[in-house]
């Protein structure tokens, strides 16, 4: 060891750097210290380095110690939070959780009892068959040198029983329509990986250390706690530094390559197909008793691609259907957390206690994002990590009365108008089959195909709703949390996939903040305005007029709250019926309380961005006309950009009609806000003319009187006029879009991907590649899935250029949201977001509105386009050999393009602070 220390010194390193820069497992740190003290007996551990502070100009005040405000406390004692942590830990250690289905209330028929007994017997037999097949497979693998990925070591990481349990779990959740082979294989491989990671964290004592640190960390959040000058990430880092010994918590995960997960999953699927069998005569004794596979492999075509599917035999599907089992098994990370999430402190650490969670979501096989995050100085990621922690620390509870009404309709054949999917029993019946299959005519075959498609869609929607409602029902009496991560653009998402506040109207209606706040003097008014916003009515009216309208229809609101299913059902006629019903109930309770201002409300009030993408473009280009159209300027009533574009298109149509253009004459009376809205909204997010034409065609189809024979021509004409209208109204927007598109095109043509850094310091890379001719095909004993591109990939020029403008705007949008989240945190507000829709208590809507505008102005006061230009010039145009006089033609062209930043207009950003309708 003496030689090692000497070598370190000779190479210019200090012994202290071992403890500052190395990551340790188990008790390695203690062992290294003991070894050093053998040759330097008085050596002391160096103090942890001083934490770095983010230098972002946008967050100078936020990270300033002079303006620190205490972190909002949860309404729990430290002991209560410890108990919740133990519940969460237990759930994650089990890796799966079995909960009761909301369909459990149905009476148990003799047929169901018989089917359940049969399933139990079969599963016991299958367990033994799969176990034997696995052991036989491992035995033969151990004797053979396999090329490529040798799966044998990966089949020895867990006890055999665990592999069998995981395989049976997949079998139990397979839909009658089957599942993509690649998706199933990836899912199986990932389940093994997740279980392995859990075991590894237990063995390395990492879990032990997380428990110790979390015990102290909760003092930051508990109502009976002391520390108040730290952010969650800062406090966690402080506690880890003070803990001294033990394993490093930010160990880089041992991620298995995508191809390995796929091959491992394919092998386990192959074992399932071989081992799981059922007697052919199990439901019909007249048939022979031959054993047949429960699973079989078929091919289907999707968009000219041949896709492998694993389908269950109809006999198995019938037994499962008859059994009508009342329990659902999920991976533990599907359930909301039962304690506050572990704060994100690095790209490798945060969210769940044990389950591995990626800070950034990305497509399978992509590693570019992870590499960028690892290369990025840790301090640059602090704002993003702190914003994700703020969103994840919001505590939630269930709106039980609304959930009960939804479950009752779900169990009473659903209601498609209210977005509650009906059961398969309500699916259209296929045509009666003729005795001779060749006698089917074309229309009968088409009808059969449509019936099958509708049944598959209904099953998918019904299961999705079943999962959401069952999870909500499981946590109905609990307080819970949604840890967050983000996509490559910085857009944030809750980690639990089924049930969260990003869900549909039904899901959002059953969520309440766990923390309650009194309504205050204006809170009830905000609840009423929020309700009218949910109805879709009065969008063009001033806020005061919306409030007056709510007061006019109080009788309808109270009737909806008191008699939701037996009264006049006003709430059912709104755009977002379930959220409207929940809001009616809250207004009823508040208005009937002795003092509405003192009424404690848990209800989230939303403020929805007013054509958010165009707002960013108008601010980037200082576009005065555009800014007025998207409510960045003060005005008495909200401006409606969709109506303005529709009016502009109507002007174009009138001129063309007068000049005898036939299609312009046909379209008379058919151009409305509704027809153009989707295309206007998505133009900023990169919709092409082709995509826009399809949107227009769909809207025109919805108009009963529109002549069908003119659909193609009319949609083609309209999309052209909408693009012209936007170009005229938002000249700066089109200039910026074109500049971004052309820049991305030249970058991609040079063989490189488009990268940039958001104003908060998050590095972004676009993950669009086209595979070269080299492909790797996976085959396992008769099972095969589509060819997977190898790592030899070039950027997809078309996708890189078309996606850059919308992705860049999305990254600005997420930056604005994170800035708002962080400043709401400093002001003690409860805040969450669904992209550009911001939620808070009725009491704090005005404060949040003010913060949101301030941060929009602060963000766009930065030299965003100039900074982007400079970053890209440095990245893509700095010559590798400075002495060369001539550069490649594309590089010269790119330099000219990037240097030619679009000019800006006269709009004064400060006017945003006076805008009344920044939110629609």
mmCIF file of N, CA, C and O in Angstrom, residues 719-792:
data_model
loop_
_atom_site.group_PDB
_atom_site.id
_atom_site.type_symbol
_atom_site.label_atom_id
_atom_site.label_comp_id
_atom_site.label_asym_id
_atom_site.label_seq_id
_atom_site.Cartn_x
_atom_site.Cartn_y
_atom_site.Cartn_z
ATOM 1 N N UNK A 719 -55.623 24.185 -44.760
ATOM 2 C CA UNK A 719 -54.336 24.144 -44.069
ATOM 3 C C UNK A 719 -53.385 25.179 -44.679
ATOM 4 O O UNK A 719 -52.622 25.842 -43.961
ATOM 5 N N UNK A 720 -53.477 25.342 -45.977
ATOM 6 C CA UNK A 720 -52.642 26.355 -46.644
ATOM 7 C C UNK A 720 -52.996 27.755 -46.128
ATOM 8 O O UNK A 720 -52.116 28.565 -45.818
ATOM 9 N N UNK A 721 -54.299 28.018 -45.981
ATOM 10 C CA UNK A 721 -54.728 29.353 -45.539
ATOM 11 C C UNK A 721 -54.411 29.590 -44.060
ATOM 12 O O UNK A 721 -54.080 30.707 -43.668
ATOM 13 N N UNK A 722 -54.496 28.532 -43.245
ATOM 14 C CA UNK A 722 -54.151 28.679 -41.820
ATOM 15 C C UNK A 722 -52.667 29.031 -41.676
ATOM 16 O O UNK A 722 -52.299 29.938 -40.919
ATOM 17 N N UNK A 723 -51.810 28.336 -42.427
ATOM 18 C CA UNK A 723 -50.372 28.644 -42.388
ATOM 19 C C UNK A 723 -50.121 30.081 -42.856
ATOM 20 O O UNK A 723 -49.301 30.784 -42.274
ATOM 21 N N UNK A 724 -50.835 30.503 -43.897
ATOM 22 C CA UNK A 724 -50.689 31.889 -44.384
ATOM 23 C C UNK A 724 -51.159 32.885 -43.335
ATOM 24 O O UNK A 724 -50.536 33.931 -43.121
ATOM 25 N N UNK A 725 -52.272 32.552 -42.675
ATOM 26 C CA UNK A 725 -52.818 33.441 -41.650
ATOM 27 C C UNK A 725 -51.859 33.621 -40.491
ATOM 28 O O UNK A 725 -51.632 34.735 -40.016
ATOM 29 N N UNK A 726 -51.268 32.506 -40.050
ATOM 30 C CA UNK A 726 -50.316 32.576 -38.931
ATOM 31 C C UNK A 726 -49.070 33.353 -39.345
ATOM 32 O O UNK A 726 -48.526 34.152 -38.579
ATOM 33 N N UNK A 727 -48.642 33.137 -40.588
ATOM 34 C CA UNK A 727 -47.443 33.838 -41.092
ATOM 35 C C UNK A 727 -47.666 35.342 -41.072
ATOM 36 O O UNK A 727 -46.773 36.121 -40.725
ATOM 37 N N UNK A 728 -48.887 35.737 -41.417
ATOM 38 C CA UNK A 728 -49.209 37.166 -41.462
ATOM 39 C C UNK A 728 -49.322 37.743 -40.051
ATOM 40 O O UNK A 728 -48.856 38.840 -39.783
ATOM 41 N N UNK A 729 -49.954 36.980 -39.156
ATOM 42 C CA UNK A 729 -50.176 37.490 -37.795
ATOM 43 C C UNK A 729 -48.936 37.376 -36.920
ATOM 44 O O UNK A 729 -48.721 38.180 -36.032
ATOM 45 N N UNK A 730 -48.135 36.341 -37.157
ATOM 46 C CA UNK A 730 -46.963 36.087 -36.306
ATOM 47 C C UNK A 730 -45.707 36.026 -37.176
ATOM 48 O O UNK A 730 -45.088 34.984 -37.314
ATOM 49 N N UNK A 731 -45.338 37.146 -37.730
ATOM 50 C CA UNK A 731 -44.204 37.168 -38.664
ATOM 51 C C UNK A 731 -42.910 36.759 -37.962
ATOM 52 O O UNK A 731 -42.123 35.963 -38.483
ATOM 53 N N UNK A 732 -42.688 37.266 -36.743
ATOM 54 C CA UNK A 732 -41.456 36.933 -36.016
ATOM 55 C C UNK A 732 -41.421 35.443 -35.671
ATOM 56 O O UNK A 732 -40.368 34.804 -35.708
ATOM 57 N N UNK A 733 -42.580 34.885 -35.369
ATOM 58 C CA UNK A 733 -42.664 33.457 -35.031
ATOM 59 C C UNK A 733 -42.179 32.602 -36.187
ATOM 60 O O UNK A 733 -41.366 31.695 -36.012
ATOM 61 N N UNK A 734 -42.666 32.893 -37.392
ATOM 62 C CA UNK A 734 -42.272 32.107 -38.557
ATOM 63 C C UNK A 734 -40.776 32.272 -38.843
ATOM 64 O O UNK A 734 -40.094 31.315 -39.206
ATOM 65 N N UNK A 735 -40.254 33.490 -38.653
ATOM 66 C CA UNK A 735 -38.819 33.735 -38.886
ATOM 67 C C UNK A 735 -37.972 32.882 -37.938
ATOM 68 O O UNK A 735 -36.981 32.274 -38.346
ATOM 69 N N UNK A 736 -38.377 32.856 -36.652
ATOM 70 C CA UNK A 736 -37.616 32.080 -35.656
ATOM 71 C C UNK A 736 -37.728 30.592 -35.959
ATOM 72 O O UNK A 736 -36.728 29.862 -35.926
ATOM 73 N N UNK A 737 -38.944 30.136 -36.286
ATOM 74 C CA UNK A 737 -39.141 28.722 -36.627
ATOM 75 C C UNK A 737 -38.252 28.321 -37.800
ATOM 76 O O UNK A 737 -37.596 27.280 -37.782
ATOM 77 N N UNK A 738 -38.250 29.156 -38.831
ATOM 78 C CA UNK A 738 -37.451 28.858 -40.027
ATOM 79 C C UNK A 738 -35.956 28.840 -39.698
ATOM 80 O O UNK A 738 -35.204 28.003 -40.207
ATOM 81 N N UNK A 739 -35.525 29.770 -38.837
ATOM 82 C CA UNK A 739 -34.107 29.834 -38.456
ATOM 83 C C UNK A 739 -33.701 28.562 -37.699
ATOM 84 O O UNK A 739 -32.651 27.968 -37.984
ATOM 85 N N UNK A 740 -34.556 28.140 -36.770
ATOM 86 C CA UNK A 740 -34.264 26.921 -36.002
ATOM 87 C C UNK A 740 -34.254 25.695 -36.919
ATOM 88 O O UNK A 740 -33.359 24.848 -36.836
ATOM 89 N N UNK A 741 -35.248 25.618 -37.804
ATOM 90 C CA UNK A 741 -35.356 24.462 -38.701
ATOM 91 C C UNK A 741 -34.146 24.361 -39.621
ATOM 92 O O UNK A 741 -33.540 23.288 -39.772
ATOM 93 N N UNK A 742 -33.774 25.471 -40.237
ATOM 94 C CA UNK A 742 -32.655 25.461 -41.189
ATOM 95 C C UNK A 742 -31.339 25.147 -40.479
ATOM 96 O O UNK A 742 -30.496 24.414 -40.999
ATOM 97 N N UNK A 743 -31.170 25.688 -39.261
ATOM 98 C CA UNK A 743 -29.950 25.412 -38.484
ATOM 99 C C UNK A 743 -29.841 23.926 -38.177
ATOM 100 O O UNK A 743 -28.786 23.302 -38.356
ATOM 101 N N UNK A 744 -30.957 23.330 -37.734
ATOM 102 C CA UNK A 744 -30.955 21.902 -37.392
ATOM 103 C C UNK A 744 -30.692 21.048 -38.619
ATOM 104 O O UNK A 744 -29.991 20.032 -38.546
ATOM 105 N N UNK A 745 -31.232 21.456 -39.746
ATOM 106 C CA UNK A 745 -31.039 20.693 -40.992
ATOM 107 C C UNK A 745 -29.552 20.637 -41.357
ATOM 108 O O UNK A 745 -29.004 19.573 -41.671
ATOM 109 N N UNK A 746 -28.874 21.779 -41.286
ATOM 110 C CA UNK A 746 -27.450 21.818 -41.641
ATOM 111 C C UNK A 746 -26.603 21.019 -40.644
ATOM 112 O O UNK A 746 -25.655 20.342 -41.035
ATOM 113 N N UNK A 747 -26.978 21.095 -39.355
ATOM 114 C CA UNK A 747 -26.231 20.342 -38.337
ATOM 115 C C UNK A 747 -26.373 18.844 -38.590
ATOM 116 O O UNK A 747 -25.396 18.086 -38.573
ATOM 117 N N UNK A 748 -27.619 18.404 -38.850
ATOM 118 C CA UNK A 748 -27.868 16.970 -39.072
ATOM 119 C C UNK A 748 -27.195 16.476 -40.345
ATOM 120 O O UNK A 748 -26.699 15.350 -40.401
ATOM 121 N N UNK A 749 -27.160 17.334 -41.374
ATOM 122 C CA UNK A 749 -26.505 16.937 -42.637
ATOM 123 C C UNK A 749 -25.011 16.725 -42.442
ATOM 124 O O UNK A 749 -24.376 15.993 -43.201
ATOM 125 N N UNK A 750 -24.457 17.364 -41.428
ATOM 126 C CA UNK A 750 -23.023 17.183 -41.159
ATOM 127 C C UNK A 750 -22.765 15.894 -40.381
ATOM 128 O O UNK A 750 -21.620 15.597 -40.038
ATOM 129 N N UNK A 751 -23.845 15.159 -40.068
ATOM 130 C CA UNK A 751 -23.684 13.885 -39.355
ATOM 131 C C UNK A 751 -23.691 14.019 -37.854
ATOM 132 O O UNK A 751 -23.253 13.119 -37.138
ATOM 133 N N UNK A 752 -24.208 15.171 -37.342
ATOM 134 C CA UNK A 752 -24.238 15.358 -35.891
ATOM 135 C C UNK A 752 -25.668 15.611 -35.407
ATOM 136 O O UNK A 752 -26.519 16.055 -36.172
ATOM 137 N N UNK A 753 -25.899 15.303 -34.135
ATOM 138 C CA UNK A 753 -27.228 15.546 -33.567
ATOM 139 C C UNK A 753 -27.309 16.981 -33.045
ATOM 140 O O UNK A 753 -26.285 17.584 -32.719
ATOM 141 N N UNK A 754 -28.523 17.493 -32.958
ATOM 142 C CA UNK A 754 -28.722 18.866 -32.471
ATOM 143 C C UNK A 754 -28.709 18.868 -30.941
ATOM 144 O O UNK A 754 -29.440 18.124 -30.310
ATOM 145 N N UNK A 755 -27.844 19.713 -30.387
ATOM 146 C CA UNK A 755 -27.754 19.844 -28.927
ATOM 147 C C UNK A 755 -27.892 21.311 -28.538
ATOM 148 O O UNK A 755 -27.535 22.200 -29.309
ATOM 149 N N UNK A 756 -28.404 21.542 -27.342
ATOM 150 C CA UNK A 756 -28.400 22.887 -26.769
ATOM 151 C C UNK A 756 -28.484 22.777 -25.255
ATOM 152 O O UNK A 756 -28.607 21.680 -24.719
ATOM 153 N N UNK A 757 -28.380 23.911 -24.577
ATOM 154 C CA UNK A 757 -28.468 23.943 -23.119
ATOM 155 C C UNK A 757 -29.575 24.918 -22.756
ATOM 156 O O UNK A 757 -29.617 26.038 -23.277
ATOM 157 N N UNK A 758 -30.492 24.505 -21.885
ATOM 158 C CA UNK A 758 -31.598 25.396 -21.513
ATOM 159 C C UNK A 758 -31.069 26.542 -20.653
ATOM 160 O O UNK A 758 -29.978 26.433 -20.075
ATOM 161 N N UNK A 759 -31.841 27.626 -20.522
ATOM 162 C CA UNK A 759 -31.380 28.736 -19.676
ATOM 163 C C UNK A 759 -31.153 28.344 -18.220
ATOM 164 O O UNK A 759 -30.515 29.079 -17.482
ATOM 165 N N UNK A 760 -31.663 27.176 -17.798
ATOM 166 C CA UNK A 760 -31.392 26.707 -16.430
ATOM 167 C C UNK A 760 -30.189 25.776 -16.360
ATOM 168 O O UNK A 760 -29.888 25.225 -15.310
ATOM 169 N N UNK A 761 -29.537 25.541 -17.505
ATOM 170 C CA UNK A 761 -28.307 24.738 -17.490
ATOM 171 C C UNK A 761 -28.496 23.270 -17.796
ATOM 172 O O UNK A 761 -27.560 22.484 -17.654
ATOM 173 N N UNK A 762 -29.688 22.859 -18.234
ATOM 174 C CA UNK A 762 -29.911 21.446 -18.556
ATOM 175 C C UNK A 762 -29.450 21.161 -19.982
ATOM 176 O O UNK A 762 -29.926 21.792 -20.928
ATOM 177 N N UNK A 763 -28.513 20.215 -20.164
ATOM 178 C CA UNK A 763 -28.079 19.885 -21.529
ATOM 179 C C UNK A 763 -29.134 19.026 -22.231
ATOM 180 O O UNK A 763 -29.691 18.106 -21.631
ATOM 181 N N UNK A 764 -29.407 19.328 -23.501
ATOM 182 C CA UNK A 764 -30.436 18.622 -24.278
ATOM 183 C C UNK A 764 -29.821 18.094 -25.566
ATOM 184 O O UNK A 764 -29.052 18.801 -26.225
ATOM 185 N N UNK A 765 -30.165 16.848 -25.928
ATOM 186 C CA UNK A 765 -29.761 16.301 -27.228
ATOM 187 C C UNK A 765 -30.971 15.619 -27.838
ATOM 188 O O UNK A 765 -31.729 14.942 -27.143
ATOM 189 N N UNK A 766 -31.184 15.817 -29.129
ATOM 190 C CA UNK A 766 -32.338 15.203 -29.799
ATOM 191 C C UNK A 766 -32.030 13.750 -30.161
ATOM 192 O O UNK A 766 -31.068 13.480 -30.880
ATOM 193 N N UNK A 767 -32.870 12.804 -29.733
ATOM 194 C CA UNK A 767 -32.543 11.372 -29.888
ATOM 195 C C UNK A 767 -33.093 10.754 -31.170
ATOM 196 O O UNK A 767 -33.674 9.681 -31.142
ATOM 197 N N UNK A 768 -32.935 11.442 -32.301
ATOM 198 C CA UNK A 768 -33.516 10.924 -33.547
ATOM 199 C C UNK A 768 -32.413 10.441 -34.479
ATOM 200 O O UNK A 768 -31.587 11.233 -34.937
ATOM 201 N N UNK A 769 -32.423 9.126 -34.741
ATOM 202 C CA UNK A 769 -31.395 8.515 -35.592
ATOM 203 C C UNK A 769 -32.070 7.643 -36.635
ATOM 204 O O UNK A 769 -33.188 7.179 -36.463
ATOM 205 N N UNK A 770 -31.349 7.419 -37.714
ATOM 206 C CA UNK A 770 -31.824 6.411 -38.674
ATOM 207 C C UNK A 770 -30.768 5.310 -38.696
ATOM 208 O O UNK A 770 -29.567 5.574 -38.708
ATOM 209 N N UNK A 771 -31.249 4.076 -38.696
ATOM 210 C CA UNK A 771 -30.321 2.948 -38.627
ATOM 211 C C UNK A 771 -29.603 2.782 -39.947
ATOM 212 O O UNK A 771 -30.176 2.993 -41.013
ATOM 213 N N UNK A 772 -28.344 2.415 -39.869
ATOM 214 C CA UNK A 772 -27.634 2.022 -41.088
ATOM 215 C C UNK A 772 -28.124 0.635 -41.496
ATOM 216 O O UNK A 772 -28.934 0.025 -40.819
ATOM 217 N N UNK A 773 -27.576 0.148 -42.578
ATOM 218 C CA UNK A 773 -28.064 -1.144 -43.076
ATOM 219 C C UNK A 773 -27.766 -2.298 -42.120
ATOM 220 O O UNK A 773 -28.352 -3.338 -42.206
ATOM 221 N N UNK A 774 -26.807 -2.062 -41.180
ATOM 222 C CA UNK A 774 -26.485 -3.139 -40.233
ATOM 223 C C UNK A 774 -27.591 -3.278 -39.215
ATOM 224 O O UNK A 774 -27.944 -2.311 -38.572
ATOM 225 N N UNK A 775 -28.140 -4.463 -39.056
ATOM 226 C CA UNK A 775 -29.132 -4.672 -38.011
ATOM 227 C C UNK A 775 -28.805 -5.952 -37.259
ATOM 228 O O UNK A 775 -28.154 -6.840 -37.784
ATOM 229 N N UNK A 776 -29.238 -6.001 -36.030
ATOM 230 C CA UNK A 776 -29.027 -7.190 -35.236
ATOM 231 C C UNK A 776 -30.382 -7.835 -35.049
ATOM 232 O O UNK A 776 -31.317 -7.184 -34.622
ATOM 233 N N UNK A 777 -30.498 -9.101 -35.371
ATOM 234 C CA UNK A 777 -31.783 -9.779 -35.213
ATOM 235 C C UNK A 777 -31.709 -10.709 -34.018
ATOM 236 O O UNK A 777 -30.698 -11.343 -33.785
ATOM 237 N N UNK A 778 -32.802 -10.734 -33.258
ATOM 238 C CA UNK A 778 -32.842 -11.593 -32.071
ATOM 239 C C UNK A 778 -33.692 -12.807 -32.389
ATOM 240 O O UNK A 778 -34.827 -12.675 -32.776
ATOM 241 N N UNK A 779 -33.168 -13.970 -32.212
ATOM 242 C CA UNK A 779 -33.954 -15.196 -32.405
ATOM 243 C C UNK A 779 -33.688 -16.130 -31.247
ATOM 244 O O UNK A 779 -32.550 -16.324 -30.847
ATOM 245 N N UNK A 780 -34.754 -16.678 -30.703
ATOM 246 C CA UNK A 780 -34.617 -17.639 -29.614
ATOM 247 C C UNK A 780 -35.564 -18.795 -29.877
ATOM 248 O O UNK A 780 -36.758 -18.665 -29.634
ATOM 249 N N UNK A 781 -35.061 -19.887 -30.373
ATOM 250 C CA UNK A 781 -35.843 -21.118 -30.525
ATOM 251 C C UNK A 781 -37.251 -20.863 -31.023
ATOM 252 O O UNK A 781 -38.219 -21.153 -30.368
ATOM 253 N N UNK A 782 -37.339 -20.288 -32.168
ATOM 254 C CA UNK A 782 -38.662 -20.112 -32.754
ATOM 255 C C UNK A 782 -39.309 -18.780 -32.426
ATOM 256 O O UNK A 782 -40.235 -18.360 -33.085
ATOM 257 N N UNK A 783 -38.846 -18.090 -31.382
ATOM 258 C CA UNK A 783 -39.380 -16.769 -31.086
ATOM 259 C C UNK A 783 -38.479 -15.740 -31.744
ATOM 260 O O UNK A 783 -37.273 -15.783 -31.600
ATOM 261 N N UNK A 784 -39.058 -14.824 -32.448
ATOM 262 C CA UNK A 784 -38.232 -13.760 -33.033
ATOM 263 C C UNK A 784 -38.982 -12.452 -32.973
ATOM 264 O O UNK A 784 -40.190 -12.419 -33.017
ATOM 265 N N UNK A 785 -38.226 -11.377 -32.815
ATOM 266 C CA UNK A 785 -38.866 -10.061 -32.810
ATOM 267 C C UNK A 785 -38.178 -9.202 -33.856
ATOM 268 O O UNK A 785 -37.138 -9.584 -34.389
ATOM 269 N N UNK A 786 -38.756 -8.014 -34.188
ATOM 270 C CA UNK A 786 -38.198 -7.217 -35.279
ATOM 271 C C UNK A 786 -36.729 -6.911 -35.077
ATOM 272 O O UNK A 786 -36.243 -6.853 -33.955
ATOM 273 N N UNK A 787 -36.046 -6.704 -36.165
ATOM 274 C CA UNK A 787 -34.627 -6.359 -36.102
ATOM 275 C C UNK A 787 -34.437 -5.083 -35.300
ATOM 276 O O UNK A 787 -35.208 -4.148 -35.417
ATOM 277 N N UNK A 788 -33.400 -5.059 -34.511
ATOM 278 C CA UNK A 788 -33.108 -3.903 -33.668
ATOM 279 C C UNK A 788 -31.907 -3.183 -34.253
ATOM 280 O O UNK A 788 -30.890 -3.804 -34.556
ATOM 281 N N UNK A 789 -31.974 -1.866 -34.413
ATOM 282 C CA UNK A 789 -30.832 -1.144 -34.974
ATOM 283 C C UNK A 789 -29.599 -1.303 -34.104
ATOM 284 O O UNK A 789 -29.700 -1.324 -32.888
ATOM 285 N N UNK A 790 -28.471 -1.429 -34.722
ATOM 286 C CA UNK A 790 -27.232 -1.481 -33.945
ATOM 287 C C UNK A 790 -26.838 -0.059 -33.571
ATOM 288 O O UNK A 790 -27.483 0.904 -33.946
ATOM 289 N N UNK A 791 -25.739 0.039 -32.834
ATOM 290 C CA UNK A 791 -25.322 1.371 -32.370
ATOM 291 C C UNK A 791 -24.760 2.228 -33.503
ATOM 292 O O UNK A 791 -24.520 3.409 -33.325
ATOM 293 N N UNK A 792 -24.531 1.619 -34.682
ATOM 294 C CA UNK A 792 -23.975 2.390 -35.800
ATOM 295 C C UNK A 792 -25.098 3.185 -36.463
ATOM 296 O O UNK A 792 -25.736 2.724 -37.385
#
